[in-house]
PDB file of C-alpha atoms in Angstrom:
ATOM      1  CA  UNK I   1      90.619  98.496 120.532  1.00  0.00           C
ATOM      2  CA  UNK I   2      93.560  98.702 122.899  1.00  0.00           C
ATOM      3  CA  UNK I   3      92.943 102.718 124.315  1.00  0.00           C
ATOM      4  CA  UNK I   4      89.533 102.056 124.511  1.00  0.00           C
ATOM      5  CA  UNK I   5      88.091 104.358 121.583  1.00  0.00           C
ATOM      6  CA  UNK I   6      85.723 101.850 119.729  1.00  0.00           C
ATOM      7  CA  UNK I   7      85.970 100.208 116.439  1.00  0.00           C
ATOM      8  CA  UNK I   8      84.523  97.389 114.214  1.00  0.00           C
ATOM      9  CA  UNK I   9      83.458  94.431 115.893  1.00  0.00           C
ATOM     10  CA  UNK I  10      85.645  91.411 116.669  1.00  0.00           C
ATOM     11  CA  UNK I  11      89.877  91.229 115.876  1.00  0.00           C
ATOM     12  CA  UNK I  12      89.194  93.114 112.347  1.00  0.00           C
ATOM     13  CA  UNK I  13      92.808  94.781 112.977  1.00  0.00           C
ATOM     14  CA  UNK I  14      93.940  91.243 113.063  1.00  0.00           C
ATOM     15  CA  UNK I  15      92.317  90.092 110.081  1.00  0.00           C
ATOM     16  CA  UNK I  16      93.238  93.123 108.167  1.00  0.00           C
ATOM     17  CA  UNK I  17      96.784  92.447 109.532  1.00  0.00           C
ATOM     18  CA  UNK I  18      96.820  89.012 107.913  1.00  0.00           C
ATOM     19  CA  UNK I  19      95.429  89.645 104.999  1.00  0.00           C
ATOM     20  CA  UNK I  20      97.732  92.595 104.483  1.00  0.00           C
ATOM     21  CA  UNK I  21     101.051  90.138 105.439  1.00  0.00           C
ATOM     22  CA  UNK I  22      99.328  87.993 102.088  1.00  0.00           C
ATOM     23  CA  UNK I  23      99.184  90.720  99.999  1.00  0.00           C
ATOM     24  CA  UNK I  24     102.478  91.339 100.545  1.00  0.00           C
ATOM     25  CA  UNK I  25     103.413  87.286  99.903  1.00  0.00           C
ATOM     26  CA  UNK I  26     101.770  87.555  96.839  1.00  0.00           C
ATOM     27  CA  UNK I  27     103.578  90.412  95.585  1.00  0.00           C
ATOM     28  CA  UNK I  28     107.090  88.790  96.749  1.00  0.00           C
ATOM     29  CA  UNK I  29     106.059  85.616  95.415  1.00  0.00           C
ATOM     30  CA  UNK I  30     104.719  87.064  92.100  1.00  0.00           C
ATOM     31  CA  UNK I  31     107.967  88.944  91.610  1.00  0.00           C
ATOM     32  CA  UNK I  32     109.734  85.899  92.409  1.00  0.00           C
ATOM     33  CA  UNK I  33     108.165  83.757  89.210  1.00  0.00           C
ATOM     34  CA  UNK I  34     106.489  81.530  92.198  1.00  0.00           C
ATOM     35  CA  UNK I  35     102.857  82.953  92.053  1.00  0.00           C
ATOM     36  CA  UNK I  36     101.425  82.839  88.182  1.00  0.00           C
ATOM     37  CA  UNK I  37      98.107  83.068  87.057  1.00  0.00           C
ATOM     38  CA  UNK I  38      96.319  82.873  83.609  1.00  0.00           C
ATOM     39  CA  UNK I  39      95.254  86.323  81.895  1.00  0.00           C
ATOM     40  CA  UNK I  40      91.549  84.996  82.548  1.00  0.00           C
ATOM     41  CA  UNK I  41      92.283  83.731  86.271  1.00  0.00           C
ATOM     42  CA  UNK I  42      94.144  86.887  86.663  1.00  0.00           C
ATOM     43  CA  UNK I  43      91.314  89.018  85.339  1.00  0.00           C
ATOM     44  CA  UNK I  44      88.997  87.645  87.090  1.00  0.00           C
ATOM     45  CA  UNK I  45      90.337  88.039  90.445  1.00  0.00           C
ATOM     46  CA  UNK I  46      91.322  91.996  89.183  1.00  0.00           C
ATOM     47  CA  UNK I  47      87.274  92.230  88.833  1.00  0.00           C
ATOM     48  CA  UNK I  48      86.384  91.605  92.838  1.00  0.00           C
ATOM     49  CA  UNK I  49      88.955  93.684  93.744  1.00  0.00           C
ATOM     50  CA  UNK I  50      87.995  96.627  91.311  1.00  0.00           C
ATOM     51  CA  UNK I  51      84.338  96.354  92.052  1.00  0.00           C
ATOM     52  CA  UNK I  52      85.361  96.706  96.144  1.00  0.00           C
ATOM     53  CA  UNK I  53      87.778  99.383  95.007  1.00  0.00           C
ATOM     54  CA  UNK I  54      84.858 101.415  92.708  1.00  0.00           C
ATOM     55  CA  UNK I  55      82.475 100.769  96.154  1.00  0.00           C
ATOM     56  CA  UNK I  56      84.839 102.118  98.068  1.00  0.00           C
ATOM     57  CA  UNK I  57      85.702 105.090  96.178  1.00  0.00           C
ATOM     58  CA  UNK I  58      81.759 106.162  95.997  1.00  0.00           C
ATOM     59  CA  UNK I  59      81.235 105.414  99.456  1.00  0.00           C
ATOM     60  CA  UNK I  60      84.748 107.101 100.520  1.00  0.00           C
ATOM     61  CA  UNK I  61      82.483 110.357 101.029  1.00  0.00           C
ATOM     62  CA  UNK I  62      80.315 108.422 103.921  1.00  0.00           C
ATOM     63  CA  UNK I  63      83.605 107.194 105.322  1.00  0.00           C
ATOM     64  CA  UNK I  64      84.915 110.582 106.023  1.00  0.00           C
ATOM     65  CA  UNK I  65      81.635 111.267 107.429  1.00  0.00           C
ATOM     66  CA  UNK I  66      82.031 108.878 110.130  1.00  0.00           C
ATOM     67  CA  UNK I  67      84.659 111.593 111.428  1.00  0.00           C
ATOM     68  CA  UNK I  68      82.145 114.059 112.211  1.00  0.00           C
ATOM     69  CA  UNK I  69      80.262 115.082 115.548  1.00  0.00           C
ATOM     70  CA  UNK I  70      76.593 113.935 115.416  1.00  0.00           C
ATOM     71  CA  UNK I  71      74.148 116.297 116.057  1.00  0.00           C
ATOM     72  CA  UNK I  72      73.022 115.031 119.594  1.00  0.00           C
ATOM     73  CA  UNK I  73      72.376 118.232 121.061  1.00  0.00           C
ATOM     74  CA  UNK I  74      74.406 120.858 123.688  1.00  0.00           C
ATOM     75  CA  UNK I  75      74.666 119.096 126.705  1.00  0.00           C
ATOM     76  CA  UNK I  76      77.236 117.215 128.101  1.00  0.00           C
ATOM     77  CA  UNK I  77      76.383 114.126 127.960  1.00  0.00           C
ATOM     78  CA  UNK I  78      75.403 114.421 124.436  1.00  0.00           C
ATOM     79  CA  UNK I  79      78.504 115.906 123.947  1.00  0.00           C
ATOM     80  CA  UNK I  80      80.691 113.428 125.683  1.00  0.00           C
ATOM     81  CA  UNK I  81      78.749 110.550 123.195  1.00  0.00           C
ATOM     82  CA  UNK I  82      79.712 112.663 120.057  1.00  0.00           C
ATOM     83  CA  UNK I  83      82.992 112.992 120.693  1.00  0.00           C
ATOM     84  CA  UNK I  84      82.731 108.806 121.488  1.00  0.00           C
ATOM     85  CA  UNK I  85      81.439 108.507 118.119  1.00  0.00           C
ATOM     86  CA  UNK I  86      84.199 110.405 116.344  1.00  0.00           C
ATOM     87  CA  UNK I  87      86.606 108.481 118.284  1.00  0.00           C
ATOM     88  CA  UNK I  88      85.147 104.968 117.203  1.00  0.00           C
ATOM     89  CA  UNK I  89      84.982 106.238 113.807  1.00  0.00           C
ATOM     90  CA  UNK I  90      88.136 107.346 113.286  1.00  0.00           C
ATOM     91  CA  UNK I  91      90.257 108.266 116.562  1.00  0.00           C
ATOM     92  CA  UNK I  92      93.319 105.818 115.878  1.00  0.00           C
ATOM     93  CA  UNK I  93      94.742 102.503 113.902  1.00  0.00           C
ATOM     94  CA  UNK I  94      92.327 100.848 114.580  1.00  0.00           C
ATOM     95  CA  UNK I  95      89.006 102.746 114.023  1.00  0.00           C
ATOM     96  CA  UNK I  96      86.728 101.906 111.643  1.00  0.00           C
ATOM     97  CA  UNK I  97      87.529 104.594 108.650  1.00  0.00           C
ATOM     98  CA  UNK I  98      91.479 103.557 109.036  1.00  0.00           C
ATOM     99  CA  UNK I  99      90.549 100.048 108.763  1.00  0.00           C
ATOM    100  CA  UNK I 100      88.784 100.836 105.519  1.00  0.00           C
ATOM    101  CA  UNK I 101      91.255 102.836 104.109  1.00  0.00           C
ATOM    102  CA  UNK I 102      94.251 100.148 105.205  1.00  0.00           C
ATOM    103  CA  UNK I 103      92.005  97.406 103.277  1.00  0.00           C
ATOM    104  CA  UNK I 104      91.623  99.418  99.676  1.00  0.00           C
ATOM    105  CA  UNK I 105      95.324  99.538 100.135  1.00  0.00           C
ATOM    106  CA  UNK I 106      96.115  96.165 100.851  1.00  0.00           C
ATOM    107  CA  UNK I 107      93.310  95.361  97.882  1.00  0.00           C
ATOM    108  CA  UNK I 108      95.400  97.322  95.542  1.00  0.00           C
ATOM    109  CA  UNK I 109      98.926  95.513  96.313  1.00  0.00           C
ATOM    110  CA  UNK I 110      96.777  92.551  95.683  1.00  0.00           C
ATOM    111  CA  UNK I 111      96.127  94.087  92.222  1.00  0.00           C
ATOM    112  CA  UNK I 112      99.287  94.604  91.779  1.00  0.00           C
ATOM    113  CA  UNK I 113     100.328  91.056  92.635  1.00  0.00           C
ATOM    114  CA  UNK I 114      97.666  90.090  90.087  1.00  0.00           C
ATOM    115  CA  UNK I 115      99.110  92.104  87.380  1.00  0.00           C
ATOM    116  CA  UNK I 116     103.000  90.791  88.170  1.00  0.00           C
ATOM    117  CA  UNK I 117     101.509  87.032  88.276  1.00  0.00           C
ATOM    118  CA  UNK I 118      99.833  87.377  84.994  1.00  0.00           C
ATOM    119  CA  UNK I 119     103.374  89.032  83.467  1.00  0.00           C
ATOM    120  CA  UNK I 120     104.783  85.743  84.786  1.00  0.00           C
ATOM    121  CA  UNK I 121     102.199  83.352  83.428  1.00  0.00           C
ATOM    122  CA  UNK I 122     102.692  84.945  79.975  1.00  0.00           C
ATOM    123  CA  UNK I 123     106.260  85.098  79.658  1.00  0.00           C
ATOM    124  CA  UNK I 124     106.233  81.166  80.798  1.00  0.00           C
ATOM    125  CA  UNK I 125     103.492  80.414  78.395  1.00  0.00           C
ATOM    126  CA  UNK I 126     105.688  81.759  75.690  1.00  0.00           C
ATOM    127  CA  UNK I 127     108.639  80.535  76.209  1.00  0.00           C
ATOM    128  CA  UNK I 128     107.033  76.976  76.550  1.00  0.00           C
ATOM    129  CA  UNK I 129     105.781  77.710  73.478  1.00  0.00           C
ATOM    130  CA  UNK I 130     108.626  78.425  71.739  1.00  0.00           C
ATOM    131  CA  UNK I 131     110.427  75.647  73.060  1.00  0.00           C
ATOM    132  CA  UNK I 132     107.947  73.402  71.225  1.00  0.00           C
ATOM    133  CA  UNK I 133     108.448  75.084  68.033  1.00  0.00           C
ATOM    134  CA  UNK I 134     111.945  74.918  68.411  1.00  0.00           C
ATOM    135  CA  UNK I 135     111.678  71.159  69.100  1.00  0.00           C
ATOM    136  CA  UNK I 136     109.593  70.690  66.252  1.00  0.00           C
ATOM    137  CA  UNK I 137     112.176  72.169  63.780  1.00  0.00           C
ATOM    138  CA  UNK I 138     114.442  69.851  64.820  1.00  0.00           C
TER     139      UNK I 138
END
């Protein structure tokens, strides 16, 4: 972390960051007709994401918990390492309950990208498949 406050271990800001920039590609690319996927490819991928989604949601309680003071006692030093602890937790950007929060919402523009690609894959499907029929008239 940059101010000093904590946070996850190693450059998770930067993974998060990355992964978000290809959630974003997906969704550009999916709206573009240039990312497609199958309604079974497409559902399957929807299933990991839900299932982190549904985890997150009934372990969103925890997260906020992370926020609050421990119980360490009155003194000061025990004090001064609570308030530590509720910065780590979630004292900026790049604390661990924002990181968790930015990656259910990068997770869900994945969805999304999902749900646009496997819009695209039918429409193509169909329209390949009506071409044959039409060619088969002839």
């Amino acid at each position: 972390m940059t101010d000093g406050t904590g946070g996850p271990p190693g450059d998770f800001s930067q993974m998060l960051g990355d992964f978000s920039a290809q959630a974003d590609a997906m969704v550009t690319a999916a709206k573009e007709g240039k990312f497609k996927v199958s309604e079974e490819a497409g559902e399957a991928l929807k299933t990991a994401i839900s299932e982190y989604v549904t985890d997150w949601s009934h372990n969103q309680i925890r997260f906020l918990r992370l926020a609050e003071k421990p119980k360490l006692g009155t003194g000061p030093f025990a004090q001064q390492v609570g308030q530590h602890a509720i910065l780590v937790a979630d004292g900026d950007e790049l604390s661990a309950k924002t990181q968790l929060d930015k990656l259910r919402d990068v997770l869900n523009r994945a969805e999304e990208a999902i749900d646009l690609a496997k819009s695209k894959y039918s429409h193509r499907d169909n329209a390949n498949a009506d071409q044959l029929k039409s060619l088969q008239k002839d």
